[in-house]
Tab-separated table of C-alpha atoms in Angstrom:
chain	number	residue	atom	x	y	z
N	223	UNK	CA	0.000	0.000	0.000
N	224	UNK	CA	2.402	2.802	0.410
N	225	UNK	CA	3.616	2.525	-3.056
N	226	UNK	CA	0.590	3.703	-3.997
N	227	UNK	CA	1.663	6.927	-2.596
N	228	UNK	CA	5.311	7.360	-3.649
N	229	UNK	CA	7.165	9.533	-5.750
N	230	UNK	CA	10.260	8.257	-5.101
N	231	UNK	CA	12.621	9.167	-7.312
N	232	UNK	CA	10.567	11.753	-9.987
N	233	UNK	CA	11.601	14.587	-11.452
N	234	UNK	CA	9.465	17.660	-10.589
N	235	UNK	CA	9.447	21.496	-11.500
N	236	UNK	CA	7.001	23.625	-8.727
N	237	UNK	CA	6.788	27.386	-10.077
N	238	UNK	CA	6.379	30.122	-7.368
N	239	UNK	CA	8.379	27.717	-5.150
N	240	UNK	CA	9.880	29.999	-2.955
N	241	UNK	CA	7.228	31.111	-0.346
N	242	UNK	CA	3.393	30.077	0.426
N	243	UNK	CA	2.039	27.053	-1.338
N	244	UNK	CA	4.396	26.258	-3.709
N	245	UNK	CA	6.933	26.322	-0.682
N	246	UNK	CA	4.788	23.797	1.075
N	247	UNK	CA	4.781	21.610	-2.069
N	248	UNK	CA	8.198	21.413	-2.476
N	249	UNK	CA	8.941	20.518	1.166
N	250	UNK	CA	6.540	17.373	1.104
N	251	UNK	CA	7.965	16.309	-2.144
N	252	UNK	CA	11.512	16.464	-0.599
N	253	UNK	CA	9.895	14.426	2.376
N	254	UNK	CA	9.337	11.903	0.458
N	255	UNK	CA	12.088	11.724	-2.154
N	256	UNK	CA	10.960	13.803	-5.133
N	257	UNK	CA	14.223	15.790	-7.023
N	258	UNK	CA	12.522	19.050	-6.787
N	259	UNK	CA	13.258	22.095	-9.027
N	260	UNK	CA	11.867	25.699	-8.006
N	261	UNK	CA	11.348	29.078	-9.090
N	262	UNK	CA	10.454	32.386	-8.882
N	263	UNK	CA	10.845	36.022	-10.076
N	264	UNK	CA	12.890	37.180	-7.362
N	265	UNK	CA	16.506	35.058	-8.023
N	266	UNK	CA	17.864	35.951	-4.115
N	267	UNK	CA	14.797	34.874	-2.644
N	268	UNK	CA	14.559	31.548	-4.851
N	269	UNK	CA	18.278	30.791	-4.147
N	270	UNK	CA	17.810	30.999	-0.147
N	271	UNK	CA	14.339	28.897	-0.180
N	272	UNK	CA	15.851	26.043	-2.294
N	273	UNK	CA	19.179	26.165	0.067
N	274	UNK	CA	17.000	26.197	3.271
N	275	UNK	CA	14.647	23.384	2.152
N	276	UNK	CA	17.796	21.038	1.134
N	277	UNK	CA	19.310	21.551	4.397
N	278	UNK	CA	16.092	20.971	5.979
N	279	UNK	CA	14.547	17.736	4.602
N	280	UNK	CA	17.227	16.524	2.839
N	281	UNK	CA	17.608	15.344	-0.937
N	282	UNK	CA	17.736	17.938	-3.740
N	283	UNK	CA	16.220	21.191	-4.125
N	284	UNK	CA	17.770	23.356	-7.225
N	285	UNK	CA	16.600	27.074	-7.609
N	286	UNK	CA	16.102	28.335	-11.591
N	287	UNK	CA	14.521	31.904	-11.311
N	288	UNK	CA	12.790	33.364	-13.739
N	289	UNK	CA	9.852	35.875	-14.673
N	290	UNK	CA	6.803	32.972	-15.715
N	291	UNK	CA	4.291	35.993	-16.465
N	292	UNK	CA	6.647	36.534	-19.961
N	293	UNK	CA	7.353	33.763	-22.566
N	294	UNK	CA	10.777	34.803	-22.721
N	295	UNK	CA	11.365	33.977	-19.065
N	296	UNK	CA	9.567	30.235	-19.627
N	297	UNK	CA	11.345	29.643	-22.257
N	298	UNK	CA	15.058	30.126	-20.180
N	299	UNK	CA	13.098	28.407	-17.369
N	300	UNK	CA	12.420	25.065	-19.792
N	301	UNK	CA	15.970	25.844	-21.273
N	302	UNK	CA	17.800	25.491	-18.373
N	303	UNK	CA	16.030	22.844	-16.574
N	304	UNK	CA	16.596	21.118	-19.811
N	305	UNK	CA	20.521	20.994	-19.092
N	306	UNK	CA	20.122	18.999	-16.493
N	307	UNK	CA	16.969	16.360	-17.173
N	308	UNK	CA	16.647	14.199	-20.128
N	309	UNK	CA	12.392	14.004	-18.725
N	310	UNK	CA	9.717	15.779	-16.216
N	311	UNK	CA	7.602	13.344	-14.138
N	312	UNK	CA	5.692	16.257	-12.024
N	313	UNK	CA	4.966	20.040	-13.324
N	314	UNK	CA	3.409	21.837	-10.251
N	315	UNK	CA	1.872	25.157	-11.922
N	316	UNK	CA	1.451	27.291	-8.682
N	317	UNK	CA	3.654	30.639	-9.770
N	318	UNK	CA	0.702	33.175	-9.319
N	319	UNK	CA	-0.028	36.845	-8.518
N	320	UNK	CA	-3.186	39.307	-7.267
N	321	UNK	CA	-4.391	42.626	-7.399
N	322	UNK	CA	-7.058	44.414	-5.330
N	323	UNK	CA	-8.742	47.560	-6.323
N	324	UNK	CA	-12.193	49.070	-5.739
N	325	UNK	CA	-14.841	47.972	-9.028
N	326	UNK	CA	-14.071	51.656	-10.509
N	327	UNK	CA	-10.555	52.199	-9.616
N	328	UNK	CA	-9.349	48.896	-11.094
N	329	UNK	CA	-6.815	49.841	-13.646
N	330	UNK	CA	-5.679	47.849	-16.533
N	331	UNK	CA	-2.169	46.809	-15.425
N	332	UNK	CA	-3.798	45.253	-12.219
N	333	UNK	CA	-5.415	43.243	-14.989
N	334	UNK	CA	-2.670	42.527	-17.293
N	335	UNK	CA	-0.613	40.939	-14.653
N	336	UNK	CA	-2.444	38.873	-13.088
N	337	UNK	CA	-3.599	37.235	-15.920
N	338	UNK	CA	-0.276	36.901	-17.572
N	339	UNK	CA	1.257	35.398	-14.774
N	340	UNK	CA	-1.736	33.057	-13.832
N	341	UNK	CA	-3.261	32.357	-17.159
N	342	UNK	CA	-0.976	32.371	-19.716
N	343	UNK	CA	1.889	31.493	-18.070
N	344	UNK	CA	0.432	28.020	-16.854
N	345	UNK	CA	-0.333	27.290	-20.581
N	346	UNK	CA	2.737	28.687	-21.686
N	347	UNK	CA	5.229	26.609	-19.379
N	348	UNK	CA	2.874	23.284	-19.799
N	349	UNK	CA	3.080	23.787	-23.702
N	350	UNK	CA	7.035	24.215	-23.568
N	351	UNK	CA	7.423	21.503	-20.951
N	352	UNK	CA	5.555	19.062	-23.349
N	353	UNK	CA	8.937	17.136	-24.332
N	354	UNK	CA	10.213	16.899	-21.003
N	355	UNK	CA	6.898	15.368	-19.992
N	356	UNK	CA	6.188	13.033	-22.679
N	357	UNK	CA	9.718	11.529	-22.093
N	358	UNK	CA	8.604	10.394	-18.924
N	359	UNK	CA	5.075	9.271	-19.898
N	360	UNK	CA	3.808	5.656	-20.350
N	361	UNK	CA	0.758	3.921	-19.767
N	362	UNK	CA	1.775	2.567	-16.218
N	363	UNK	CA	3.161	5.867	-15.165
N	364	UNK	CA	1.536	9.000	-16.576
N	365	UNK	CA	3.520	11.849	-16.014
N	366	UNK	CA	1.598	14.973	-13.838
N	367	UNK	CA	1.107	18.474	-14.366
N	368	UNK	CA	-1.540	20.296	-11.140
N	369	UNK	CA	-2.412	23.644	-11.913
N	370	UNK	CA	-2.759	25.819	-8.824
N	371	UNK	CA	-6.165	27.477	-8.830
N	372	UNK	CA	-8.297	28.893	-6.154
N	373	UNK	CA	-11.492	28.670	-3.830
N	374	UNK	CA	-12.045	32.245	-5.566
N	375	UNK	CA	-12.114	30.931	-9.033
N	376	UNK	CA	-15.219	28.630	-7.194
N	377	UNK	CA	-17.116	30.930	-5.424
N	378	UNK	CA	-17.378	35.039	-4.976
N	379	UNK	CA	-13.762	36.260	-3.274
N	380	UNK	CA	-14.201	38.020	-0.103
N	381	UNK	CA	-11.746	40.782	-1.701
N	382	UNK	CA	-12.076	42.941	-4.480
N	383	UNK	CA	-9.659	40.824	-6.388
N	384	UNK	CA	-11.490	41.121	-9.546
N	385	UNK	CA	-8.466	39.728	-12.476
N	386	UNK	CA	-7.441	37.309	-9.782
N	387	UNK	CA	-11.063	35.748	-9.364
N	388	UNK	CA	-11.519	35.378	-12.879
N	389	UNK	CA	-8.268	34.071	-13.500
N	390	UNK	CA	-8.225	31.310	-11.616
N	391	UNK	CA	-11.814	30.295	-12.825
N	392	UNK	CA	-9.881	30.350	-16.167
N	393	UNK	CA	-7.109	28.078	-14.587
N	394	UNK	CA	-9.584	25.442	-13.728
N	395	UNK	CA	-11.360	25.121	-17.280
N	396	UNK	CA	-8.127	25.221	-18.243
N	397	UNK	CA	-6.610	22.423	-16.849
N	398	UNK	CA	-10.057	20.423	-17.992
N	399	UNK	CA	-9.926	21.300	-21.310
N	400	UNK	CA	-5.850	20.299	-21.045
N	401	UNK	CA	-6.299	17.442	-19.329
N	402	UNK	CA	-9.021	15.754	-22.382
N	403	UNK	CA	-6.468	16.436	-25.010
N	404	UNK	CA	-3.120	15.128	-22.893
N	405	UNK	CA	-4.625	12.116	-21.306
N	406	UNK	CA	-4.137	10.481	-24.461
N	407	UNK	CA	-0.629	11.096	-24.154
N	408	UNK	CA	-0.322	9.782	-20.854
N	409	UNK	CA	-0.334	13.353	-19.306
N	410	UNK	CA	-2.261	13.553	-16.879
N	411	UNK	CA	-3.610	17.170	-16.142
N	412	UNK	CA	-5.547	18.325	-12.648
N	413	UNK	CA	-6.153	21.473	-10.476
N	414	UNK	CA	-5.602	22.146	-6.684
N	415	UNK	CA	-8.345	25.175	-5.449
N	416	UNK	CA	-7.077	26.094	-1.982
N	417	UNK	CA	-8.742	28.029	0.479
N	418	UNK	CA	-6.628	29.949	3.640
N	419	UNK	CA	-2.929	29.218	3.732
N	420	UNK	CA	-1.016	31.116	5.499
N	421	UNK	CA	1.571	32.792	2.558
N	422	UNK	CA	2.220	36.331	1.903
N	423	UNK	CA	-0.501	37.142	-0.659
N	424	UNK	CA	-3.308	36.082	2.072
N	425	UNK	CA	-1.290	38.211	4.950
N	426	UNK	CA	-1.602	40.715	2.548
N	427	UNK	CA	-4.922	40.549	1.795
N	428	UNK	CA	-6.271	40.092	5.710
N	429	UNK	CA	-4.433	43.076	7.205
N	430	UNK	CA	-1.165	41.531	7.816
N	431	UNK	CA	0.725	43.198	5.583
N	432	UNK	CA	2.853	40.316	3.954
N	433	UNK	CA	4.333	39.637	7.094
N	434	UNK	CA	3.672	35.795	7.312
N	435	UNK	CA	5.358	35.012	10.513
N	436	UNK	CA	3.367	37.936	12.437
N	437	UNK	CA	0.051	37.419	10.649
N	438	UNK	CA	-2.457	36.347	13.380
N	439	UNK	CA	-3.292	33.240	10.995
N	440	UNK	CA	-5.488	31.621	14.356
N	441	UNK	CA	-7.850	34.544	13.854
N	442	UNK	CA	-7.840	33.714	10.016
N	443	UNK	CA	-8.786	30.163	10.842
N	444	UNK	CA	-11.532	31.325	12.714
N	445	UNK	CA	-13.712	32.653	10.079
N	446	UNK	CA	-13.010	29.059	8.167
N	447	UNK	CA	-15.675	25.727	8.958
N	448	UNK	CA	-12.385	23.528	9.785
N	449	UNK	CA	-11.635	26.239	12.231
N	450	UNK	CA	-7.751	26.484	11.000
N	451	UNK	CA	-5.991	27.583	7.698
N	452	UNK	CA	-4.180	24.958	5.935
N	453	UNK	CA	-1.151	22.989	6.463
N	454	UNK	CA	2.166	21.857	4.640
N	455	UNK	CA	0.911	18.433	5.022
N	456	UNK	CA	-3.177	19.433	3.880
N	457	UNK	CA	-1.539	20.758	0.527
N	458	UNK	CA	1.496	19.087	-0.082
N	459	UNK	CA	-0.285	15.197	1.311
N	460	UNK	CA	-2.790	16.493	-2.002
N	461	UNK	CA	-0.037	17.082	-4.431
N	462	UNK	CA	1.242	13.962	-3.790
N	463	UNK	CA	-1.901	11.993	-3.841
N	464	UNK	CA	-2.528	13.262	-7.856
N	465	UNK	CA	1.280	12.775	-8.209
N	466	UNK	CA	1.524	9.048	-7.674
N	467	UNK	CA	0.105	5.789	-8.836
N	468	UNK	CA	-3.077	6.341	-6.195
N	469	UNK	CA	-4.141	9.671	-8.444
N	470	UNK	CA	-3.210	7.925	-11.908
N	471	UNK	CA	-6.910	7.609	-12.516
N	472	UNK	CA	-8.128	11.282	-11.395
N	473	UNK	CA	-8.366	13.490	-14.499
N	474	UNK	CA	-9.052	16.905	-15.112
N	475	UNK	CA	-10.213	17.733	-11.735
N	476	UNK	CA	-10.486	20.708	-9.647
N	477	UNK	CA	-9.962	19.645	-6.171
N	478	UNK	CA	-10.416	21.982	-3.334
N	479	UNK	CA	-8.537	22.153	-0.195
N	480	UNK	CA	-10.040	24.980	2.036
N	481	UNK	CA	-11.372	23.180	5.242
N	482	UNK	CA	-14.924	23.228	3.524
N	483	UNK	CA	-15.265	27.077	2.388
N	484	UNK	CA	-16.563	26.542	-0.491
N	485	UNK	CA	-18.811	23.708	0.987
N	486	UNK	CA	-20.264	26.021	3.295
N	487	UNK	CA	-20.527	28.649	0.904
């Protein structure tokens, strides 16, 4: 039975790996012996996560940085990784950004950016990763890609997030309409919609500035039915279910993982 749940050994890219979610991800595939390549915008920040996660659980953790949101940037992201891997078993799509402004104050670049870097960058970096996945494919072993969408791509957001909502509703047609042409291919395409985590763009959006560490994230958990905001392990132990052999039959899926928001919604 526990083979059901291993990734021993694969090959995996997570995008926006260096705080939050993607963070989380990339820790519980190091757990439990994934090769795990991350990246971000910010190069410093990217460099320190991937450092601080080897040291912490072990195995490998390799930062590539790079601006996702332009297809210049995937394409030195695909480039370099690449270099390095003849195949891709895992593509964790979970680079992301927001914007909040009143209805009639939101102003087009809010737009523009977060649908670059959530929309068309997931369908950018899936198209050019297509080689690197297929050489890992077979019929016993599909290789992954999970799209990162959200709980307010599901139901109304709470904040006046209005590109960000809509984007992420985008992200999870996306990833079905993916998902029917790939599984053919023996690519098999699904989304994660998460509710409350405790990362920087939440913080930011409840008050706390960004500041993850001082965030009062109890209070946050308050407001949610499980009475908590997630966990490395509620996220992560999700990934790694549609990762392995136990998910090879889950396709084109949206799964949440919110502690019942939307559910009580």
């Amino acid at each position: 039975m526990p083979d059901w749940f291993s990734i021993e050994g694969k090959v995996s890219l997570v995008t926006g790996g260096s705080r939050g979610i993607g963070e989380m991800i990339a820790a519980g595939f190091l757990q439990h012996g994934a090769k795990v390549y991350i990246s971000s915008r910010k190069a410093d920040v990217c460099d320190a996560t991937a450092k601080r996660l080897s040291e912490t659980y072990g195995g490998e953790c390799i930062s590539i940085p790079a601006d996702l949101s332009k297809v210049d940037g995937i394409s030195g992201l695909v480039d370099e990784i690449s270099k390095h891997e003849s195949q891709l078993d895992i593509l964790v799509n979970n680079a992301g950004s927001t914007w909040g402004a009143p209805l009639g104050e939101f102003p087009e670049i809010g737009w523009d950016k977060v649908m670059d870097t959530n929309v068309k960058g997931i369908f950018f970096l899936t198209q050019s990763c297509l080689p690197l996945l297929r050489a890992s494919a077979s019929h016993e072993s599909p290789a992954r890609v999970i799209n990162i969408g959200s709980v307010d791509g599901i139901k109304t957001p709470r904040f006046d997030n209005f590109s960000y909502g809509a984007s992420k509703a985008a992200v999870h047609h996306l990833t079905r309409q993916m998902a029917a042409h790939l599984v053919p291919e023996h690519i098999i395409v699904n989304a994660i919609a998460p509710g409350p985590f405790p990362s920087w763009m939440l913080s930011a959006g409840v008050g706390g500035g960004g500041d993850v560490d001082n965030t009062d994230w109890e209070a946050v958990g308050k407001g949610n039915p499980r009475g908590r905001v997630g966990t490395m392990e509620d996220i992560a132990g999700l990934a790694i279910y549609l990762s392995s052999r136990a998910g090879a039959f889950t396709v084109g899926e949206t799964i949440t993982c919110d502690g019942g928001s939307v559910a009580a919604s």
